[in-house]
Amino acid sequence: MEKMTGTLYGIGVGCGNPSDITAHATRILNTCNVIVFPSGKRAYDIVKGAIPDIDSKKLKFFSFPMTHNADMLSERRKEIYEYAKTYLTDGKSVGFVTIGDVLIYSTFSYIKELADRDGFPVEIVSGIPSFMSCAGKLGLVLGQDDEEIHIIPGSADIDTALALPGIKIFMKLGKHLPELKNALARKPEHDFLGAVIRCGMPDEKVITEISEVSQEKSYLMTAFIR
């Protein structure tokens, strides 16, 4: 008889409000034998708010290094995958939780590649993308008529990104916030449409004027530029 293997689930849980977790995500989380979270507890707090008894399950927290060092990132991804693989091989299901959606600038994409390589079943449970929740907070309509929408990581070249047509959505600005502010000061033809920091979380901050943007280098900051 062929040995049963477990399924790896990539589960997006939205930005910060537990009520934004989909019914499908809640159902899958309740069925997983093991749930992997990023350390820092933001993702955990979202899930805890929606599923109060989540601590009755096997939970594992991993820190994700904020670095562009390819070797360091590769080692951490392999470490996370090897942990999950132990349970998958034993026929247990593993949930990998991310804030926002699981396929947008997420560590899960790399874990998925490793699981696909080894032939484990992988299922995606989409969450509300962070940039959509942020746009909602600002009351912004995205993609009206034929306007282009560009999703840009904060680590990208700011000047090159600003030259793109349509709306530019800068995600995970973090330490690159000063670069964006300086670029906008040099290019007054661009409109700052607003920004949201830690969307949906208790310490959320909504910004509508560029002058309100402090030097706070928050990783969980999304800004909209036209």
PDB file of C-alpha atoms in Angstrom:
ATOM      1  CA  MET A   1       0.000   0.000   0.000  1.00  0.00           C
ATOM      2  CA  GLU A   2       1.307   3.439  -0.931  1.00  0.00           C
ATOM      3  CA  LYS A   3       2.265   5.486   2.100  1.00  0.00           C
ATOM      4  CA  MET A   4       0.019   8.493   2.711  1.00  0.00           C
ATOM      5  CA  THR A   5       1.677  11.900   2.768  1.00  0.00           C
ATOM      6  CA  GLY A   6       0.421  15.073   4.354  1.00  0.00           C
ATOM      7  CA  THR A   7      -0.606  18.255   2.572  1.00  0.00           C
ATOM      8  CA  LEU A   8       1.196  21.563   2.896  1.00  0.00           C
ATOM      9  CA  TYR A   9      -1.222  24.486   3.065  1.00  0.00           C
ATOM     10  CA  GLY A  10      -0.184  28.064   2.378  1.00  0.00           C
ATOM     11  CA  ILE A  11      -2.695  30.158   4.323  1.00  0.00           C
ATOM     12  CA  GLY A  12      -3.122  33.917   3.948  1.00  0.00           C
ATOM     13  CA  VAL A  13      -4.902  35.499   6.923  1.00  0.00           C
ATOM     14  CA  GLY A  14      -5.317  39.105   5.777  1.00  0.00           C
ATOM     15  CA  CYS A  15      -3.656  42.188   7.201  1.00  0.00           C
ATOM     16  CA  GLY A  16      -4.553  42.351  10.857  1.00  0.00           C
ATOM     17  CA  ASN A  17      -8.274  42.183  11.565  1.00  0.00           C
ATOM     18  CA  PRO A  18      -9.250  38.636  12.587  1.00  0.00           C
ATOM     19  CA  SER A  19     -12.673  39.125  11.011  1.00  0.00           C
ATOM     20  CA  ASP A  20     -10.945  39.369   7.608  1.00  0.00           C
ATOM     21  CA  ILE A  21      -9.827  35.720   7.719  1.00  0.00           C
ATOM     22  CA  THR A  22     -11.897  33.761   5.214  1.00  0.00           C
ATOM     23  CA  ALA A  23     -14.168  30.941   6.286  1.00  0.00           C
ATOM     24  CA  HIS A  24     -12.069  28.616   4.110  1.00  0.00           C
ATOM     25  CA  ALA A  25      -8.850  29.619   5.907  1.00  0.00           C
ATOM     26  CA  THR A  26     -10.489  29.074   9.294  1.00  0.00           C
ATOM     27  CA  ARG A  27     -11.670  25.611   8.270  1.00  0.00           C
ATOM     28  CA  ILE A  28      -8.224  24.590   6.994  1.00  0.00           C
ATOM     29  CA  LEU A  29      -6.456  25.935  10.083  1.00  0.00           C
ATOM     30  CA  ASN A  30      -8.788  23.867  12.245  1.00  0.00           C
ATOM     31  CA  THR A  31      -7.857  20.714  10.321  1.00  0.00           C
ATOM     32  CA  CYS A  32      -4.066  21.195  10.241  1.00  0.00           C
ATOM     33  CA  ASN A  33      -1.962  19.037  12.532  1.00  0.00           C
ATOM     34  CA  VAL A  34       0.853  21.580  12.657  1.00  0.00           C
ATOM     35  CA  ILE A  35       0.803  25.330  12.014  1.00  0.00           C
ATOM     36  CA  VAL A  36       3.928  27.326  11.170  1.00  0.00           C
ATOM     37  CA  PHE A  37       3.971  31.053  11.966  1.00  0.00           C
ATOM     38  CA  PRO A  38       6.493  33.824  11.440  1.00  0.00           C
ATOM     39  CA  SER A  39       7.865  35.036  14.758  1.00  0.00           C
ATOM     40  CA  GLY A  40       6.797  38.447  15.976  1.00  0.00           C
ATOM     41  CA  LYS A  41       3.264  37.193  16.717  1.00  0.00           C
ATOM     42  CA  ARG A  42       1.362  39.514  14.362  1.00  0.00           C
ATOM     43  CA  ALA A  43       0.149  36.619  12.217  1.00  0.00           C
ATOM     44  CA  TYR A  44      -0.457  34.552  15.344  1.00  0.00           C
ATOM     45  CA  ASP A  45      -2.534  37.324  16.942  1.00  0.00           C
ATOM     46  CA  ILE A  46      -4.741  37.491  13.838  1.00  0.00           C
ATOM     47  CA  VAL A  47      -5.380  33.749  13.928  1.00  0.00           C
ATOM     48  CA  LYS A  48      -5.829  33.734  17.709  1.00  0.00           C
ATOM     49  CA  GLY A  49      -8.498  36.408  17.359  1.00  0.00           C
ATOM     50  CA  ALA A  50     -10.428  34.253  14.900  1.00  0.00           C
ATOM     51  CA  ILE A  51      -9.726  30.854  16.488  1.00  0.00           C
ATOM     52  CA  PRO A  52      -9.352  31.326  20.275  1.00  0.00           C
ATOM     53  CA  ASP A  53      -8.381  27.699  20.917  1.00  0.00           C
ATOM     54  CA  ILE A  54      -5.597  27.669  18.301  1.00  0.00           C
ATOM     55  CA  ASP A  55      -3.056  27.011  21.093  1.00  0.00           C
ATOM     56  CA  SER A  56      -4.429  23.495  21.435  1.00  0.00           C
ATOM     57  CA  LYS A  57      -2.628  22.670  18.186  1.00  0.00           C
ATOM     58  CA  LYS A  58       1.044  22.117  17.520  1.00  0.00           C
ATOM     59  CA  LEU A  59       2.459  25.569  16.719  1.00  0.00           C
ATOM     60  CA  LYS A  60       5.942  26.444  15.510  1.00  0.00           C
ATOM     61  CA  PHE A  61       7.413  29.937  15.145  1.00  0.00           C
ATOM     62  CA  PHE A  62      10.292  30.824  12.820  1.00  0.00           C
ATOM     63  CA  SER A  63      12.062  34.142  12.497  1.00  0.00           C
ATOM     64  CA  PHE A  64      12.532  35.332   8.920  1.00  0.00           C
ATOM     65  CA  PRO A  65      15.771  37.329   8.590  1.00  0.00           C
ATOM     66  CA  MET A  66      15.311  40.799   7.064  1.00  0.00           C
ATOM     67  CA  THR A  67      18.303  40.550   4.784  1.00  0.00           C
ATOM     68  CA  HIS A  68      19.199  40.233   1.111  1.00  0.00           C
ATOM     69  CA  ASN A  69      21.938  37.723   1.942  1.00  0.00           C
ATOM     70  CA  ALA A  70      20.996  34.851  -0.386  1.00  0.00           C
ATOM     71  CA  ASP A  71      22.842  32.179   1.609  1.00  0.00           C
ATOM     72  CA  MET A  72      21.248  33.183   4.898  1.00  0.00           C
ATOM     73  CA  LEU A  73      17.782  33.283   3.350  1.00  0.00           C
ATOM     74  CA  SER A  74      18.261  29.931   1.646  1.00  0.00           C
ATOM     75  CA  GLU A  75      19.365  28.272   4.877  1.00  0.00           C
ATOM     76  CA  ARG A  76      16.374  29.569   6.815  1.00  0.00           C
ATOM     77  CA  ARG A  77      13.946  28.469   4.093  1.00  0.00           C
ATOM     78  CA  LYS A  78      15.481  25.004   4.080  1.00  0.00           C
ATOM     79  CA  GLU A  79      15.238  24.869   7.879  1.00  0.00           C
ATOM     80  CA  ILE A  80      11.536  25.739   7.766  1.00  0.00           C
ATOM     81  CA  TYR A  81      10.881  23.227   5.011  1.00  0.00           C
ATOM     82  CA  GLU A  82      12.778  20.410   6.728  1.00  0.00           C
ATOM     83  CA  TYR A  83      10.663  20.988   9.831  1.00  0.00           C
ATOM     84  CA  ALA A  84       7.455  20.811   7.787  1.00  0.00           C
ATOM     85  CA  LYS A  85       8.737  17.823   5.796  1.00  0.00           C
ATOM     86  CA  THR A  86       9.079  15.745   8.958  1.00  0.00           C
ATOM     87  CA  TYR A  87       5.326  15.995   9.508  1.00  0.00           C
ATOM     88  CA  LEU A  88       4.354  15.769   5.838  1.00  0.00           C
ATOM     89  CA  THR A  89       6.271  12.521   5.472  1.00  0.00           C
ATOM     90  CA  ASP A  90       4.380  11.178   8.470  1.00  0.00           C
ATOM     91  CA  GLY A  91       1.047  11.913   6.752  1.00  0.00           C
ATOM     92  CA  LYS A  92       0.247  15.028   8.769  1.00  0.00           C
ATOM     93  CA  SER A  93      -1.029  18.306   7.326  1.00  0.00           C
ATOM     94  CA  VAL A  94       1.022  21.465   7.843  1.00  0.00           C
ATOM     95  CA  GLY A  95      -0.322  25.007   7.605  1.00  0.00           C
ATOM     96  CA  PHE A  96       2.087  27.834   6.772  1.00  0.00           C
ATOM     97  CA  VAL A  97       0.527  31.167   7.782  1.00  0.00           C
ATOM     98  CA  THR A  98       1.341  34.557   6.295  1.00  0.00           C
ATOM     99  CA  ILE A  99      -0.087  38.041   6.724  1.00  0.00           C
ATOM    100  CA  GLY A 100      -2.045  39.233   3.696  1.00  0.00           C
ATOM    101  CA  ASP A 101      -2.017  36.784   0.806  1.00  0.00           C
ATOM    102  CA  VAL A 102       0.278  33.794   0.761  1.00  0.00           C
ATOM    103  CA  LEU A 103       1.576  34.317  -2.803  1.00  0.00           C
ATOM    104  CA  ILE A 104       2.511  38.021  -2.705  1.00  0.00           C
ATOM    105  CA  TYR A 105       6.101  38.673  -1.563  1.00  0.00           C
ATOM    106  CA  SER A 106       5.853  35.744   0.818  1.00  0.00           C
ATOM    107  CA  THR A 107       8.411  33.302   2.175  1.00  0.00           C
ATOM    108  CA  PHE A 108       5.887  30.557   1.447  1.00  0.00           C
ATOM    109  CA  SER A 109       6.622  30.710  -2.283  1.00  0.00           C
ATOM    110  CA  TYR A 110      10.084  29.279  -1.597  1.00  0.00           C
ATOM    111  CA  ILE A 111       8.754  26.611   0.768  1.00  0.00           C
ATOM    112  CA  LYS A 112       6.233  25.649  -1.905  1.00  0.00           C
ATOM    113  CA  GLU A 113       9.029  25.143  -4.446  1.00  0.00           C
ATOM    114  CA  LEU A 114      10.792  22.716  -2.117  1.00  0.00           C
ATOM    115  CA  ALA A 115       7.573  20.802  -1.381  1.00  0.00           C
ATOM    116  CA  ASP A 116       6.718  20.643  -5.101  1.00  0.00           C
ATOM    117  CA  ARG A 117      10.181  19.272  -5.792  1.00  0.00           C
ATOM    118  CA  ASP A 118       9.641  16.446  -3.302  1.00  0.00           C
ATOM    119  CA  GLY A 119       6.167  15.684  -4.611  1.00  0.00           C
ATOM    120  CA  PHE A 120       4.122  16.713  -1.572  1.00  0.00           C
ATOM    121  CA  PRO A 121       0.584  17.991  -2.197  1.00  0.00           C
ATOM    122  CA  VAL A 122       0.411  21.775  -1.822  1.00  0.00           C
ATOM    123  CA  GLU A 123      -2.796  23.790  -1.543  1.00  0.00           C
ATOM    124  CA  ILE A 124      -3.149  27.569  -1.544  1.00  0.00           C
ATOM    125  CA  VAL A 125      -5.655  29.284   0.746  1.00  0.00           C
ATOM    126  CA  SER A 126      -5.736  32.880  -0.409  1.00  0.00           C
ATOM    127  CA  GLY A 127      -6.135  35.779   1.992  1.00  0.00           C
ATOM    128  CA  ILE A 128      -7.129  39.390   1.393  1.00  0.00           C
ATOM    129  CA  PRO A 129      -3.965  41.017  -0.028  1.00  0.00           C
ATOM    130  CA  SER A 130      -2.533  43.747   2.170  1.00  0.00           C
ATOM    131  CA  PHE A 131      -2.559  46.339  -0.602  1.00  0.00           C
ATOM    132  CA  MET A 132      -6.290  45.799  -1.125  1.00  0.00           C
ATOM    133  CA  SER A 133      -7.035  46.284   2.566  1.00  0.00           C
ATOM    134  CA  CYS A 134      -4.850  49.401   2.582  1.00  0.00           C
ATOM    135  CA  ALA A 135      -6.617  50.809  -0.489  1.00  0.00           C
ATOM    136  CA  GLY A 136      -9.930  50.227   1.291  1.00  0.00           C
ATOM    137  CA  LYS A 137      -8.736  52.170   4.339  1.00  0.00           C
ATOM    138  CA  LEU A 138      -7.869  55.098   2.060  1.00  0.00           C
ATOM    139  CA  GLY A 139     -11.015  54.792  -0.064  1.00  0.00           C
ATOM    140  CA  LEU A 140      -8.941  54.375  -3.217  1.00  0.00           C
ATOM    141  CA  VAL A 141     -10.347  52.807  -6.362  1.00  0.00           C
ATOM    142  CA  LEU A 142      -7.692  50.771  -8.158  1.00  0.00           C
ATOM    143  CA  GLY A 143      -7.689  49.973 -11.862  1.00  0.00           C
ATOM    144  CA  GLN A 144     -10.377  52.363 -13.029  1.00  0.00           C
ATOM    145  CA  ASP A 145     -10.906  52.240 -16.804  1.00  0.00           C
ATOM    146  CA  ASP A 146      -7.587  51.226 -18.382  1.00  0.00           C
ATOM    147  CA  GLU A 147      -5.277  52.565 -15.669  1.00  0.00           C
ATOM    148  CA  GLU A 148      -2.351  50.251 -14.922  1.00  0.00           C
ATOM    149  CA  ILE A 149      -1.595  48.986 -11.419  1.00  0.00           C
ATOM    150  CA  HIS A 150       1.986  48.229 -10.396  1.00  0.00           C
ATOM    151  CA  ILE A 151       2.884  46.340  -7.207  1.00  0.00           C
ATOM    152  CA  ILE A 152       6.414  47.268  -6.184  1.00  0.00           C
ATOM    153  CA  PRO A 153       8.588  46.054  -3.278  1.00  0.00           C
ATOM    154  CA  GLY A 154      10.190  48.794  -1.210  1.00  0.00           C
ATOM    155  CA  SER A 155      13.617  47.437  -2.152  1.00  0.00           C
ATOM    156  CA  ALA A 156      13.080  48.233  -5.863  1.00  0.00           C
ATOM    157  CA  ASP A 157      14.677  51.207  -7.587  1.00  0.00           C
ATOM    158  CA  ILE A 158      12.307  54.034  -6.616  1.00  0.00           C
ATOM    159  CA  ASP A 159      13.005  56.354  -9.550  1.00  0.00           C
ATOM    160  CA  THR A 160      12.511  53.567 -12.089  1.00  0.00           C
ATOM    161  CA  ALA A 161       9.252  52.527 -10.423  1.00  0.00           C
ATOM    162  CA  LEU A 162       7.888  56.081 -10.371  1.00  0.00           C
ATOM    163  CA  ALA A 163       8.388  56.284 -14.144  1.00  0.00           C
ATOM    164  CA  LEU A 164       5.780  53.548 -14.639  1.00  0.00           C
ATOM    165  CA  PRO A 165       2.303  54.644 -15.776  1.00  0.00           C
ATOM    166  CA  GLY A 166      -0.769  54.410 -13.566  1.00  0.00           C
ATOM    167  CA  ILE A 167      -0.869  53.720  -9.834  1.00  0.00           C
ATOM    168  CA  LYS A 168       2.294  52.561  -8.092  1.00  0.00           C
ATOM    169  CA  ILE A 169       1.790  50.559  -4.895  1.00  0.00           C
ATOM    170  CA  PHE A 170       4.929  50.349  -2.771  1.00  0.00           C
ATOM    171  CA  MET A 171       4.826  47.462  -0.288  1.00  0.00           C
ATOM    172  CA  LYS A 172       7.056  46.730   2.688  1.00  0.00           C
ATOM    173  CA  LEU A 173       8.823  50.076   2.517  1.00  0.00           C
ATOM    174  CA  GLY A 174      10.693  49.738   5.803  1.00  0.00           C
ATOM    175  CA  LYS A 175      14.105  51.379   5.638  1.00  0.00           C
ATOM    176  CA  HIS A 176      13.424  52.549   2.070  1.00  0.00           C
ATOM    177  CA  LEU A 177      10.836  55.139   3.148  1.00  0.00           C
ATOM    178  CA  PRO A 178      13.333  58.052   3.068  1.00  0.00           C
ATOM    179  CA  GLU A 179      14.229  57.118  -0.519  1.00  0.00           C
ATOM    180  CA  LEU A 180      10.575  57.372  -1.557  1.00  0.00           C
ATOM    181  CA  LYS A 181      10.109  60.714   0.210  1.00  0.00           C
ATOM    182  CA  ASN A 182      13.231  62.141  -1.419  1.00  0.00           C
ATOM    183  CA  ALA A 183      12.184  60.886  -4.847  1.00  0.00           C
ATOM    184  CA  LEU A 184       8.740  62.487  -4.514  1.00  0.00           C
ATOM    185  CA  ALA A 185      10.352  65.770  -3.482  1.00  0.00           C
ATOM    186  CA  ARG A 186      12.412  65.672  -6.691  1.00  0.00           C
ATOM    187  CA  LYS A 187       9.413  64.681  -8.812  1.00  0.00           C
ATOM    188  CA  PRO A 188       6.445  66.905  -7.817  1.00  0.00           C
ATOM    189  CA  GLU A 189       4.476  65.710 -10.844  1.00  0.00           C
ATOM    190  CA  HIS A 190       3.561  62.579  -8.873  1.00  0.00           C
ATOM    191  CA  ASP A 191       0.591  62.513  -6.511  1.00  0.00           C
ATOM    192  CA  PHE A 192       0.904  60.915  -3.084  1.00  0.00           C
ATOM    193  CA  LEU A 193      -2.452  59.154  -2.624  1.00  0.00           C
ATOM    194  CA  GLY A 194      -1.866  57.955   0.920  1.00  0.00           C
ATOM    195  CA  ALA A 195      -0.227  55.238   2.969  1.00  0.00           C
ATOM    196  CA  VAL A 196      -1.195  52.776   5.678  1.00  0.00           C
ATOM    197  CA  ILE A 197       1.078  51.416   8.378  1.00  0.00           C
ATOM    198  CA  ARG A 198       0.232  48.096  10.084  1.00  0.00           C
ATOM    199  CA  CYS A 199      -3.163  47.903   8.397  1.00  0.00           C
ATOM    200  CA  GLY A 200      -5.911  46.307  10.479  1.00  0.00           C
ATOM    201  CA  MET A 201      -3.741  46.011  13.576  1.00  0.00           C
ATOM    202  CA  PRO A 202      -4.318  47.792  16.910  1.00  0.00           C
ATOM    203  CA  ASP A 203      -1.499  50.255  16.133  1.00  0.00           C
ATOM    204  CA  GLU A 204      -2.697  50.985  12.583  1.00  0.00           C
ATOM    205  CA  LYS A 205      -1.858  54.399  11.160  1.00  0.00           C
ATOM    206  CA  VAL A 206      -3.545  55.908   8.089  1.00  0.00           C
ATOM    207  CA  ILE A 207      -1.690  58.745   6.325  1.00  0.00           C
ATOM    208  CA  THR A 208      -3.288  60.994   3.715  1.00  0.00           C
ATOM    209  CA  GLU A 209      -0.638  63.699   3.319  1.00  0.00           C
ATOM    210  CA  ILE A 210       3.035  63.211   2.543  1.00  0.00           C
ATOM    211  CA  SER A 211       3.857  65.753   5.241  1.00  0.00           C
ATOM    212  CA  GLU A 212       2.362  63.325   7.786  1.00  0.00           C
ATOM    213  CA  VAL A 213       4.862  60.627   6.889  1.00  0.00           C
ATOM    214  CA  SER A 214       7.367  60.476   9.704  1.00  0.00           C
ATOM    215  CA  GLN A 215      10.765  58.861   9.599  1.00  0.00           C
ATOM    216  CA  GLU A 216       9.261  55.729  11.124  1.00  0.00           C
ATOM    217  CA  LYS A 217      10.715  52.964   8.985  1.00  0.00           C
ATOM    218  CA  SER A 218       7.904  50.466   9.357  1.00  0.00           C
ATOM    219  CA  TYR A 219       8.261  47.245   7.356  1.00  0.00           C
ATOM    220  CA  LEU A 220       4.471  46.936   7.271  1.00  0.00           C
ATOM    221  CA  MET A 221       3.873  50.150   5.356  1.00  0.00           C
ATOM    222  CA  THR A 222       2.120  50.401   1.975  1.00  0.00           C
ATOM    223  CA  ALA A 223       2.075  53.646  -0.014  1.00  0.00           C
ATOM    224  CA  PHE A 224       0.105  54.609  -3.127  1.00  0.00           C
ATOM    225  CA  ILE A 225       1.478  56.989  -5.770  1.00  0.00           C
ATOM    226  CA  ARG A 226       0.034  58.159  -9.073  1.00  0.00           C
TER     227      ARG A 226
END
